[in-house]
Amino acid sequence: MTKSPIALTNSRYRLGYHVAAPIGWINDPNGFCHFKGYYHIFYQHHPYSAEWGPMHWGHARSKDLVHWESLPIGLEPGSPEDKDGCFSGSAIVKDDIMYLFYTGHHYYNDGDPDYFWQNQNMAYSEDGIHFTKYENNPIIDKEPEDNTHHFRDPKVWEHEGTYYMILGSQENDGLGRAILYASQDLKAWDYLGSVSKATDLKGEGFMWECPDFFHLDGKDILLLSPQGIDPQEEKYLNLYQTGYFVGEIDYQTAKFTRGEFHELDKGHDFYATQTTLAPDGRRIVFGWMAMWESHMPEKEDGWAGALTLPRELRLKDGKLVMTPVKELEALRVDEGKTETLTVSDATLIAKDASHAEILFSLPTTDATLTFKDAQEQDILSLVYTAETNKFVLRRNDTDEARYGTIQANDTLKYHLFIDTSSVEIFINDGETVFTERYYSESKPAVYLTTANETSVEITVYQLKADAVTYP
């Protein structure tokens, strides 16, 4: 394992209020939980380069979901049970101890990265900073007999006195699925079987990564990241998807009866979600703000990838909606500037918007939101067509558009968070969300264009550029 130090060489794209690693690569969020007064978030991390490598668990914590303190690495690979990587997993708190569950990754040393095996392991901590790997790891040493070697990403929860672990996997027939285990003590686990499986390869995928399972607003939700779904016109256009099934689980039979798959976020840069239950009962979610095989110019600067803002999940009309958590109001460094503009042709609504929150509503009409650089070249645009209730997002660094729709409504509500090289766009209280990374050497100017002359009240807040503390 290479352990040469890497340095942050340029901060041109560095984010100001999103969780990222001090240096190096990150991907999936892991171990999201609330423990002894802090929210803890871990993430897949390679600290020795800005490329994917032997996975560690990076770590940050926050008292308020806004101000994050980067902590020492939580898990390092190299033990017999996780020789080639500590892959994704989750956390649960029991008796004032934080338990981490993670996948141990192992290669056969034949040079083939697709030839590997995986097991499930546990670590624990009394202070939430220093972790000890369980002496009897692995807690699950191999996949079920009807499973391929794809067997990872444990999410653990408690239900009526029993602990359950859901894992992403692939059945021997090549279809993705989620499988379930049960335990009374978090150490000895019994296999219960497959809770749900892809109905077909092209429609629901060959591997279900990063499963998360929870009860919300009267329904059970299986949130996951299927791999191998074919693009379908304006859906499933990322390399891999993140979305959910709504249904009901029967804990006696370990079967999940569910509806169709829905994408959770319509942007280019969203994958591998993980949720936790906040102390006040809200279901909060993080995602990886990137996508496999995406172009990441920040690699040249000694880092790659970040997590999204924390978002609250709710179920509305049978579908999940996402909104930024209310705590993010603490990012504001001013009282905001509110003005009423008459908009038709391209109208400037925010200048030098490198760390900004923008809110506005307008009567439903064709509308275009555009980010421009200092040379007035488009960075990205979001076009809404009222006749079809459709949004089309385009970026200057890719020919591939992304699409979202909303229900017919008299009002369009926009809520934007801009952070150096990212924007998260929430439309109509999270009915449609676009998460995007973009790269510009200048601070963007934001313009609004409408088909008809429209009076729009717009509020712009400047946000903190130093909400994450690094060592």
Short mmCIF file of C-alpha atoms in Angstrom, two decimals:
data_model
loop_
_atom_site.label_atom_id
_atom_site.label_comp_id
_atom_site.label_asym_id
_atom_site.label_seq_id
_atom_site.Cartn_x
_atom_site.Cartn_y
_atom_site.Cartn_z
CA MET A 1 0.00 0.00 0.00
CA THR A 2 1.45 3.35 -1.05
CA LYS A 3 1.63 5.84 1.79
CA SER A 4 3.41 8.79 0.23
CA PRO A 5 2.06 12.12 1.48
CA ILE A 6 -0.14 14.18 -0.81
CA ALA A 7 -0.54 17.93 -0.56
CA LEU A 8 -3.34 20.34 -1.37
CA THR A 9 -1.71 22.47 -4.07
CA ASN A 10 -4.52 24.79 -5.17
CA SER A 11 -7.78 25.91 -3.57
CA ARG A 12 -9.43 27.27 -6.74
CA TYR A 13 -12.30 24.74 -6.61
CA ARG A 14 -12.22 24.06 -2.88
CA LEU A 15 -15.63 24.02 -1.22
CA GLY A 16 -16.41 26.24 1.76
CA TYR A 17 -19.29 24.55 3.59
CA HIS A 18 -19.49 20.99 2.24
CA VAL A 19 -17.85 18.04 3.95
CA ALA A 20 -14.74 16.94 2.08
CA ALA A 21 -11.45 15.33 3.02
CA PRO A 22 -8.48 17.48 4.06
CA ILE A 23 -6.64 15.93 1.10
CA GLY A 24 -7.14 12.99 -1.22
CA TRP A 25 -10.10 11.17 -2.69
CA ILE A 26 -13.56 10.62 -1.18
CA ASN A 27 -16.70 8.82 -2.29
CA ASP A 28 -19.66 7.22 -0.43
CA PRO A 29 -20.88 8.65 2.89
CA ASN A 30 -20.72 6.04 5.68
CA GLY A 31 -21.58 5.68 9.37
CA PHE A 32 -23.98 8.63 9.59
CA CYS A 33 -25.29 8.81 13.16
CA HIS A 34 -25.89 11.03 16.19
CA PHE A 35 -23.66 10.17 19.15
CA LYS A 36 -23.05 12.02 22.44
CA GLY A 37 -24.17 15.41 21.14
CA TYR A 38 -22.55 15.23 17.70
CA TYR A 39 -23.60 14.19 14.25
CA HIS A 40 -20.89 11.95 12.82
CA ILE A 41 -20.35 11.37 9.12
CA PHE A 42 -17.70 9.08 7.68
CA TYR A 43 -16.82 8.64 4.02
CA GLN A 44 -14.88 6.36 1.73
CA HIS A 45 -11.44 7.91 1.54
CA HIS A 46 -8.04 7.41 -0.04
CA PRO A 47 -5.70 9.79 1.79
CA TYR A 48 -2.59 9.08 -0.26
CA SER A 49 -3.78 10.26 -3.67
CA ALA A 50 -6.63 12.09 -5.38
CA GLU A 51 -7.62 8.83 -7.09
CA TRP A 52 -9.66 5.91 -5.82
CA GLY A 53 -7.42 3.50 -3.89
CA PRO A 54 -7.43 1.23 -0.82
CA MET A 55 -10.45 2.53 1.03
CA HIS A 56 -10.23 4.12 4.48
CA TRP A 57 -13.02 5.75 6.47
CA GLY A 58 -12.52 9.50 6.66
CA HIS A 59 -14.42 11.21 9.46
CA ALA A 60 -16.03 14.52 10.44
CA ARG A 61 -18.43 15.59 13.16
CA SER A 62 -20.78 18.49 13.86
CA LYS A 63 -23.05 19.66 16.63
CA ASP A 64 -25.40 21.45 14.24
CA LEU A 65 -25.08 19.89 10.74
CA VAL A 66 -23.47 23.15 9.62
CA HIS A 67 -20.04 23.54 11.22
CA TRP A 68 -17.93 20.43 10.63
CA GLU A 69 -14.70 19.40 12.31
CA SER A 70 -12.48 17.05 10.33
CA LEU A 71 -11.31 14.20 12.58
CA PRO A 72 -8.59 11.54 12.30
CA ILE A 73 -9.26 8.63 9.97
CA GLY A 74 -11.73 6.24 11.59
CA LEU A 75 -10.79 2.97 9.89
CA GLU A 76 -7.69 1.89 7.99
CA PRO A 77 -7.37 -1.28 5.90
CA GLY A 78 -4.63 -3.84 6.40
CA SER A 79 -5.98 -6.22 9.01
CA PRO A 80 -6.61 -9.80 7.82
CA GLU A 81 -10.36 -9.13 7.70
CA ASP A 82 -10.05 -5.99 5.51
CA LYS A 83 -6.68 -6.40 3.83
CA ASP A 84 -7.47 -4.45 0.66
CA GLY A 85 -10.03 -1.95 1.84
CA CYS A 86 -12.59 -0.92 4.44
CA PHE A 87 -15.56 -0.54 2.12
CA SER A 88 -18.85 1.23 2.86
CA GLY A 89 -21.07 0.62 5.85
CA SER A 90 -23.07 2.21 8.62
CA ALA A 91 -23.18 3.02 12.34
CA ILE A 92 -25.53 2.30 15.22
CA VAL A 93 -25.40 3.45 18.85
CA LYS A 94 -26.03 0.97 21.65
CA ASP A 95 -25.34 1.48 25.40
CA ASP A 96 -23.29 4.65 24.77
CA ILE A 97 -21.02 2.87 22.30
CA MET A 98 -20.82 3.64 18.59
CA TYR A 99 -20.58 0.52 16.44
CA LEU A 100 -19.37 0.71 12.84
CA PHE A 101 -20.26 -2.01 10.35
CA TYR A 102 -18.23 -2.19 7.16
CA THR A 103 -17.25 -4.46 4.29
CA GLY A 104 -13.77 -5.95 4.17
CA HIS A 105 -12.42 -6.10 0.62
CA HIS A 106 -9.92 -8.70 -0.57
CA TYR A 107 -8.15 -9.29 -3.88
CA TYR A 108 -6.77 -12.60 -5.08
CA ASN A 109 -3.50 -10.91 -6.14
CA ASP A 110 -3.83 -11.99 -9.76
CA GLY A 111 -3.96 -8.43 -11.10
CA ASP A 112 -7.68 -8.59 -11.88
CA PRO A 113 -9.55 -5.84 -9.98
CA ASP A 114 -12.89 -7.53 -10.69
CA TYR A 115 -11.78 -10.77 -9.02
CA PHE A 116 -12.27 -10.26 -5.29
CA TRP A 117 -14.13 -11.45 -2.21
CA GLN A 118 -15.87 -9.55 0.58
CA ASN A 119 -16.92 -10.04 4.20
CA GLN A 120 -18.62 -7.98 6.91
CA ASN A 121 -16.89 -6.54 9.95
CA MET A 122 -17.46 -4.40 13.03
CA ALA A 123 -15.52 -1.77 14.97
CA TYR A 124 -16.55 0.19 18.06
CA SER A 125 -15.75 3.34 20.01
CA GLU A 126 -16.66 4.88 23.35
CA ASP A 127 -15.61 8.41 22.37
CA GLY A 128 -16.59 8.52 18.69
CA ILE A 129 -13.01 9.28 17.64
CA HIS A 130 -10.85 6.24 18.36
CA PHE A 131 -12.07 2.90 17.00
CA THR A 132 -11.19 -0.69 17.84
CA LYS A 133 -11.85 -3.46 15.36
CA TYR A 134 -13.83 -6.33 16.87
CA GLU A 135 -11.49 -9.17 17.88
CA ASN A 136 -13.74 -11.82 16.33
CA ASN A 137 -14.09 -10.22 12.90
CA PRO A 138 -15.47 -11.01 10.44
CA ILE A 139 -18.99 -11.09 11.86
CA ILE A 140 -20.18 -12.49 8.50
CA ASP A 141 -17.38 -14.31 6.77
CA LYS A 142 -18.83 -14.97 3.33
CA GLU A 143 -21.77 -14.40 1.04
CA PRO A 144 -24.81 -16.75 0.89
CA GLU A 145 -24.59 -19.79 -1.38
CA ASP A 146 -26.88 -18.24 -4.02
CA ASN A 147 -24.87 -15.00 -4.16
CA THR A 148 -21.96 -13.85 -6.30
CA HIS A 149 -18.89 -12.16 -4.79
CA HIS A 150 -20.74 -8.80 -4.82
CA PHE A 151 -21.70 -8.61 -1.14
CA ARG A 152 -21.23 -5.26 0.57
CA ASP A 153 -22.34 -2.02 2.25
CA PRO A 154 -24.11 -3.12 5.48
CA LYS A 155 -26.79 -0.84 6.92
CA VAL A 156 -27.86 -1.77 10.46
CA TRP A 157 -30.97 -0.72 12.40
CA GLU A 158 -33.07 -1.92 15.33
CA HIS A 159 -36.74 -2.95 15.14
CA GLU A 160 -38.72 -4.21 18.13
CA GLY A 161 -35.67 -5.42 20.00
CA THR A 162 -33.95 -7.15 17.07
CA TYR A 163 -31.09 -5.76 15.00
CA TYR A 164 -31.27 -6.04 11.23
CA MET A 165 -28.58 -5.67 8.59
CA ILE A 166 -29.38 -5.10 4.94
CA LEU A 167 -26.65 -5.67 2.36
CA GLY A 168 -26.28 -4.88 -1.31
CA SER A 169 -25.63 -7.96 -3.39
CA GLN A 170 -26.01 -9.85 -6.63
CA GLU A 171 -27.74 -13.21 -6.98
CA ASN A 172 -26.06 -15.97 -8.97
CA ASP A 173 -28.33 -15.21 -11.91
CA GLY A 174 -26.67 -11.80 -12.27
CA LEU A 175 -29.52 -9.66 -10.92
CA GLY A 176 -29.11 -7.09 -8.16
CA ARG A 177 -30.82 -7.60 -4.84
CA ALA A 178 -30.87 -6.65 -1.15
CA ILE A 179 -30.41 -9.37 1.47
CA LEU A 180 -31.23 -9.32 5.18
CA TYR A 181 -29.62 -10.61 8.38
CA ALA A 182 -30.81 -10.45 12.00
CA SER A 183 -29.01 -10.36 15.35
CA GLN A 184 -29.77 -10.02 19.05
CA ASP A 185 -26.35 -8.68 20.04
CA LEU A 186 -24.77 -7.09 16.92
CA LYS A 187 -22.15 -9.88 16.87
CA ALA A 188 -23.86 -13.12 15.79
CA TRP A 189 -25.92 -12.72 12.61
CA ASP A 190 -28.46 -15.07 11.02
CA TYR A 191 -29.26 -14.96 7.30
CA LEU A 192 -32.95 -14.31 6.58
CA GLY A 193 -32.81 -14.20 2.78
CA SER A 194 -33.46 -11.78 -0.05
CA VAL A 195 -35.90 -8.98 0.82
CA SER A 196 -36.15 -7.68 -2.74
CA LYS A 197 -34.58 -8.37 -6.11
CA ALA A 198 -34.31 -6.72 -9.52
CA THR A 199 -37.15 -7.78 -11.79
CA ASP A 200 -34.91 -7.55 -14.85
CA LEU A 201 -31.33 -6.61 -15.69
CA LYS A 202 -31.87 -3.53 -17.84
CA GLY A 203 -34.71 -2.12 -15.77
CA GLU A 204 -33.38 -2.59 -12.21
CA GLY A 205 -29.72 -3.49 -12.52
CA PHE A 206 -27.05 -6.13 -11.89
CA MET A 207 -25.90 -4.93 -8.44
CA TRP A 208 -27.66 -2.99 -5.69
CA GLU A 209 -25.09 -0.90 -3.81
CA CYS A 210 -25.41 1.11 -0.61
CA PRO A 211 -28.85 -0.05 0.54
CA ASP A 212 -30.58 1.90 3.30
CA PHE A 213 -33.87 0.88 4.88
CA PHE A 214 -36.19 2.98 7.06
CA HIS A 215 -39.81 3.74 7.95
CA LEU A 216 -41.06 7.18 6.92
CA ASP A 217 -44.51 8.76 6.96
CA GLY A 218 -46.29 5.41 7.25
CA LYS A 219 -44.30 3.54 4.60
CA ASP A 220 -41.10 1.51 4.41
CA ILE A 221 -38.41 2.84 2.09
CA LEU A 222 -35.57 0.95 0.43
CA LEU A 223 -33.07 3.58 -0.69
CA LEU A 224 -30.23 2.21 -2.82
CA SER A 225 -27.82 2.70 -5.73
CA PRO A 226 -28.44 0.15 -8.49
CA GLN A 227 -25.76 -0.44 -11.08
CA GLY A 228 -26.51 -1.46 -14.65
CA ILE A 229 -29.89 0.19 -15.31
CA ASP A 230 -30.18 1.15 -18.97
CA PRO A 231 -30.94 4.78 -19.85
CA GLN A 232 -34.62 5.29 -20.69
CA GLU A 233 -35.12 8.45 -22.73
CA GLU A 234 -34.77 11.15 -20.04
CA LYS A 235 -34.27 8.85 -17.03
CA TYR A 236 -31.32 6.89 -15.61
CA LEU A 237 -28.72 8.92 -17.50
CA ASN A 238 -25.87 8.78 -14.98
CA LEU A 239 -23.40 5.90 -15.12
CA TYR A 240 -25.11 4.47 -12.01
CA GLN A 241 -28.31 5.57 -10.29
CA THR A 242 -29.52 6.38 -6.80
CA GLY A 243 -33.19 6.01 -6.00
CA TYR A 244 -35.77 4.21 -3.93
CA PHE A 245 -38.68 1.82 -3.67
CA VAL A 246 -41.71 2.59 -1.49
CA GLY A 247 -43.49 -0.36 0.08
CA GLU A 248 -44.00 -2.48 3.20
CA ILE A 249 -41.78 -5.06 4.85
CA ASP A 250 -42.99 -8.20 6.58
CA TYR A 251 -40.37 -8.85 9.24
CA GLN A 252 -41.74 -12.36 9.79
CA THR A 253 -41.04 -13.44 6.21
CA ALA A 254 -38.25 -10.92 5.50
CA LYS A 255 -40.00 -9.84 2.30
CA PHE A 256 -40.40 -6.28 1.04
CA THR A 257 -43.43 -5.63 -1.16
CA ARG A 258 -42.68 -2.54 -3.19
CA GLY A 259 -43.55 -0.39 -6.17
CA GLU A 260 -41.39 0.88 -9.01
CA PHE A 261 -37.95 2.45 -8.81
CA HIS A 262 -37.70 6.26 -8.62
CA GLU A 263 -34.57 8.39 -8.97
CA LEU A 264 -33.98 10.60 -5.95
CA ASP A 265 -31.90 13.40 -7.53
CA LYS A 266 -31.87 14.43 -11.19
CA GLY A 267 -28.39 15.94 -11.31
CA HIS A 268 -25.10 14.70 -12.77
CA ASP A 269 -23.41 14.40 -9.36
CA PHE A 270 -25.32 12.35 -6.82
CA TYR A 271 -24.69 8.78 -5.64
CA ALA A 272 -24.48 6.41 -2.66
CA THR A 273 -26.81 7.95 -0.10
CA GLN A 274 -26.92 7.27 3.62
CA THR A 275 -29.52 8.40 6.15
CA THR A 276 -29.88 8.70 9.88
CA LEU A 277 -32.69 9.57 12.26
CA ALA A 278 -32.11 12.94 13.93
CA PRO A 279 -32.88 13.27 17.65
CA ASP A 280 -36.06 15.17 16.75
CA GLY A 281 -37.30 12.39 14.43
CA ARG A 282 -36.35 13.80 11.03
CA ARG A 283 -34.84 11.46 8.44
CA ILE A 284 -31.68 13.16 7.15
CA VAL A 285 -29.67 12.08 4.13
CA PHE A 286 -26.19 12.70 2.70
CA GLY A 287 -25.01 11.70 -0.77
CA TRP A 288 -21.69 11.63 -2.57
CA MET A 289 -21.52 14.80 -4.68
CA ALA A 290 -19.85 13.19 -7.69
CA MET A 291 -20.30 10.24 -10.02
CA TRP A 292 -18.08 7.35 -11.08
CA GLU A 293 -15.92 8.17 -14.11
CA SER A 294 -16.75 11.87 -13.91
CA HIS A 295 -14.11 14.40 -14.88
CA MET A 296 -12.82 15.93 -11.63
CA PRO A 297 -10.38 18.78 -12.35
CA GLU A 298 -9.68 19.16 -8.62
CA LYS A 299 -7.61 15.97 -8.80
CA GLU A 300 -4.80 18.15 -10.12
CA ASP A 301 -4.99 20.08 -6.84
CA GLY A 302 -4.65 17.12 -4.45
CA TRP A 303 -8.27 16.31 -3.66
CA ALA A 304 -11.39 14.84 -5.29
CA GLY A 305 -15.04 14.67 -4.33
CA ALA A 306 -17.29 15.93 -1.53
CA LEU A 307 -20.55 15.16 0.18
CA THR A 308 -23.82 16.95 -0.50
CA LEU A 309 -25.48 19.21 2.00
CA PRO A 310 -27.55 17.32 4.59
CA ARG A 311 -31.16 17.12 3.45
CA GLU A 312 -34.42 16.19 5.11
CA LEU A 313 -36.45 13.42 3.49
CA ARG A 314 -40.24 13.34 3.51
CA LEU A 315 -42.81 11.25 1.66
CA LYS A 316 -45.29 13.27 -0.38
CA ASP A 317 -47.88 11.73 -2.71
CA GLY A 318 -46.00 8.44 -2.65
CA LYS A 319 -42.61 9.93 -3.58
CA LEU A 320 -39.61 11.14 -1.60
CA VAL A 321 -38.91 14.85 -1.55
CA MET A 322 -35.66 16.40 -0.32
CA THR A 323 -35.19 19.82 1.26
CA PRO A 324 -32.10 21.39 2.82
CA VAL A 325 -32.15 20.93 6.59
CA LYS A 326 -33.37 23.97 8.51
CA GLU A 327 -30.04 24.23 10.37
CA LEU A 328 -28.38 25.51 7.18
CA GLU A 329 -29.80 28.95 7.90
CA ALA A 330 -26.81 29.27 10.24
CA LEU A 331 -24.55 29.40 7.17
CA ARG A 332 -25.81 32.90 6.41
CA VAL A 333 -23.32 35.65 7.19
CA ASP A 334 -25.67 38.55 6.42
CA GLU A 335 -29.35 39.37 6.70
CA GLY A 336 -29.82 38.79 3.01
CA LYS A 337 -30.63 41.16 0.21
CA THR A 338 -34.21 41.08 -1.02
CA GLU A 339 -35.33 42.95 -4.10
CA THR A 340 -38.24 42.82 -6.49
CA LEU A 341 -37.16 42.63 -10.13
CA THR A 342 -39.12 42.86 -13.34
CA VAL A 343 -37.78 39.96 -15.35
CA SER A 344 -38.10 39.07 -19.01
CA ASP A 345 -34.80 39.14 -20.85
CA ALA A 346 -31.74 37.84 -19.01
CA THR A 347 -31.75 39.67 -15.66
CA LEU A 348 -28.85 39.53 -13.21
CA ILE A 349 -30.05 38.17 -9.87
CA ALA A 350 -26.71 37.44 -8.17
CA LYS A 351 -23.17 38.58 -8.90
CA ASP A 352 -19.94 36.85 -7.80
CA ALA A 353 -21.99 34.01 -6.36
CA SER A 354 -19.26 31.77 -4.99
CA HIS A 355 -20.85 31.11 -1.58
CA ALA A 356 -24.50 32.06 -1.83
CA GLU A 357 -28.05 30.98 -1.09
CA ILE A 358 -30.72 32.20 -3.50
CA LEU A 359 -34.48 31.95 -3.01
CA PHE A 360 -37.25 33.15 -5.30
CA SER A 361 -40.71 32.27 -6.53
CA LEU A 362 -42.52 33.25 -9.68
CA PRO A 363 -45.84 32.51 -11.37
CA THR A 364 -45.49 29.46 -13.58
CA THR A 365 -44.03 30.45 -16.93
CA ASP A 366 -41.23 29.35 -19.21
CA ALA A 367 -38.06 30.29 -17.33
CA THR A 368 -34.30 29.87 -17.69
CA LEU A 369 -31.73 30.07 -14.91
CA THR A 370 -28.17 30.60 -16.20
CA PHE A 371 -24.74 30.67 -14.58
CA LYS A 372 -22.16 32.68 -16.53
CA ASP A 373 -18.42 33.17 -16.05
CA ALA A 374 -16.44 36.44 -16.24
CA GLN A 375 -16.38 36.19 -20.05
CA GLU A 376 -20.19 35.82 -20.01
CA GLN A 377 -19.94 32.24 -21.25
CA ASP A 378 -22.53 29.81 -19.95
CA ILE A 379 -21.37 27.52 -17.12
CA LEU A 380 -24.74 25.83 -16.73
CA SER A 381 -28.38 26.49 -17.53
CA LEU A 382 -31.68 25.18 -16.19
CA VAL A 383 -34.60 25.60 -18.59
CA TYR A 384 -38.24 25.13 -17.52
CA THR A 385 -41.04 24.63 -20.03
CA ALA A 386 -44.45 25.30 -18.53
CA GLU A 387 -46.42 23.31 -21.12
CA THR A 388 -44.66 20.05 -20.16
CA ASN A 389 -43.69 20.91 -16.54
CA LYS A 390 -40.17 19.83 -17.51
CA PHE A 391 -36.73 21.06 -16.49
CA VAL A 392 -33.64 20.53 -18.65
CA LEU A 393 -30.21 21.13 -17.12
CA ARG A 394 -27.10 21.53 -19.27
CA ARG A 395 -23.47 22.15 -18.32
CA ASN A 396 -20.66 23.52 -20.45
CA ASP A 397 -18.34 20.57 -19.74
CA THR A 398 -20.66 17.80 -20.97
CA ASP A 399 -23.00 17.23 -23.87
CA GLU A 400 -25.35 15.18 -21.70
CA ALA A 401 -28.40 17.02 -20.36
CA ARG A 402 -30.34 16.01 -17.26
CA TYR A 403 -34.12 16.19 -16.90
CA GLY A 404 -36.69 16.59 -14.15
CA THR A 405 -40.42 17.20 -13.93
CA ILE A 406 -42.87 18.63 -11.40
CA GLN A 407 -46.61 18.43 -10.98
CA ALA A 408 -48.61 21.23 -12.59
CA ASN A 409 -48.59 24.19 -10.23
CA ASP A 410 -49.35 27.89 -10.24
CA THR A 411 -45.97 28.72 -8.71
CA LEU A 412 -42.31 27.88 -9.32
CA LYS A 413 -40.17 27.97 -6.16
CA TYR A 414 -36.37 27.86 -6.43
CA HIS A 415 -33.90 27.35 -3.60
CA LEU A 416 -30.20 27.30 -4.55
CA PHE A 417 -27.01 26.65 -2.57
CA ILE A 418 -23.82 27.66 -4.41
CA ASP A 419 -20.39 26.72 -3.07
CA THR A 420 -17.29 27.53 -5.20
CA SER A 421 -17.68 24.61 -7.62
CA SER A 422 -21.09 23.16 -6.80
CA VAL A 423 -24.75 24.03 -6.86
CA GLU A 424 -27.72 22.22 -5.35
CA ILE A 425 -31.06 23.31 -6.79
CA PHE A 426 -34.28 22.49 -4.92
CA ILE A 427 -37.50 23.15 -6.85
CA ASN A 428 -40.98 23.36 -5.34
CA ASP A 429 -39.93 22.24 -1.88
CA GLY A 430 -37.74 19.41 -3.12
CA GLU A 431 -40.12 17.85 -5.63
CA THR A 432 -37.23 17.93 -8.10
CA VAL A 433 -33.57 18.38 -7.12
CA PHE A 434 -30.44 18.82 -9.25
CA THR A 435 -26.98 18.33 -7.71
CA GLU A 436 -24.10 19.60 -9.83
CA ARG A 437 -20.36 20.16 -9.76
CA TYR A 438 -18.99 22.74 -12.19
CA TYR A 439 -15.58 24.28 -12.74
CA SER A 440 -14.93 27.93 -13.49
CA GLU A 441 -11.92 30.12 -12.79
CA SER A 442 -14.27 33.03 -12.01
CA LYS A 443 -17.15 33.48 -9.60
CA PRO A 444 -20.42 32.87 -11.43
CA ALA A 445 -23.06 35.46 -12.15
CA VAL A 446 -26.61 34.13 -12.03
CA TYR A 447 -29.27 35.30 -14.50
CA LEU A 448 -33.00 34.67 -14.78
CA THR A 449 -34.96 34.86 -18.03
CA THR A 450 -38.74 34.47 -18.36
CA ALA A 451 -40.99 34.13 -21.40
CA ASN A 452 -43.34 36.80 -20.09
CA GLU A 453 -42.51 39.93 -18.17
CA THR A 454 -42.72 38.81 -14.55
CA SER A 455 -42.31 40.48 -11.18
CA VAL A 456 -40.01 38.34 -9.03
CA GLU A 457 -38.97 38.82 -5.40
CA ILE A 458 -35.47 37.45 -4.97
CA THR A 459 -33.48 36.98 -1.76
CA VAL A 460 -29.74 36.37 -1.80
CA TYR A 461 -27.70 35.46 1.28
CA GLN A 462 -23.92 35.32 1.45
CA LEU A 463 -22.78 32.09 3.10
CA LYS A 464 -19.78 31.05 5.16
CA ALA A 465 -16.73 29.92 3.25
CA ASP A 466 -15.08 28.30 6.28
CA ALA A 467 -17.75 26.09 7.85
CA VAL A 468 -15.50 23.00 7.69
CA THR A 469 -12.40 22.94 9.89
CA TYR A 470 -9.42 20.92 8.70
CA PRO A 471 -6.31 19.97 10.70
#
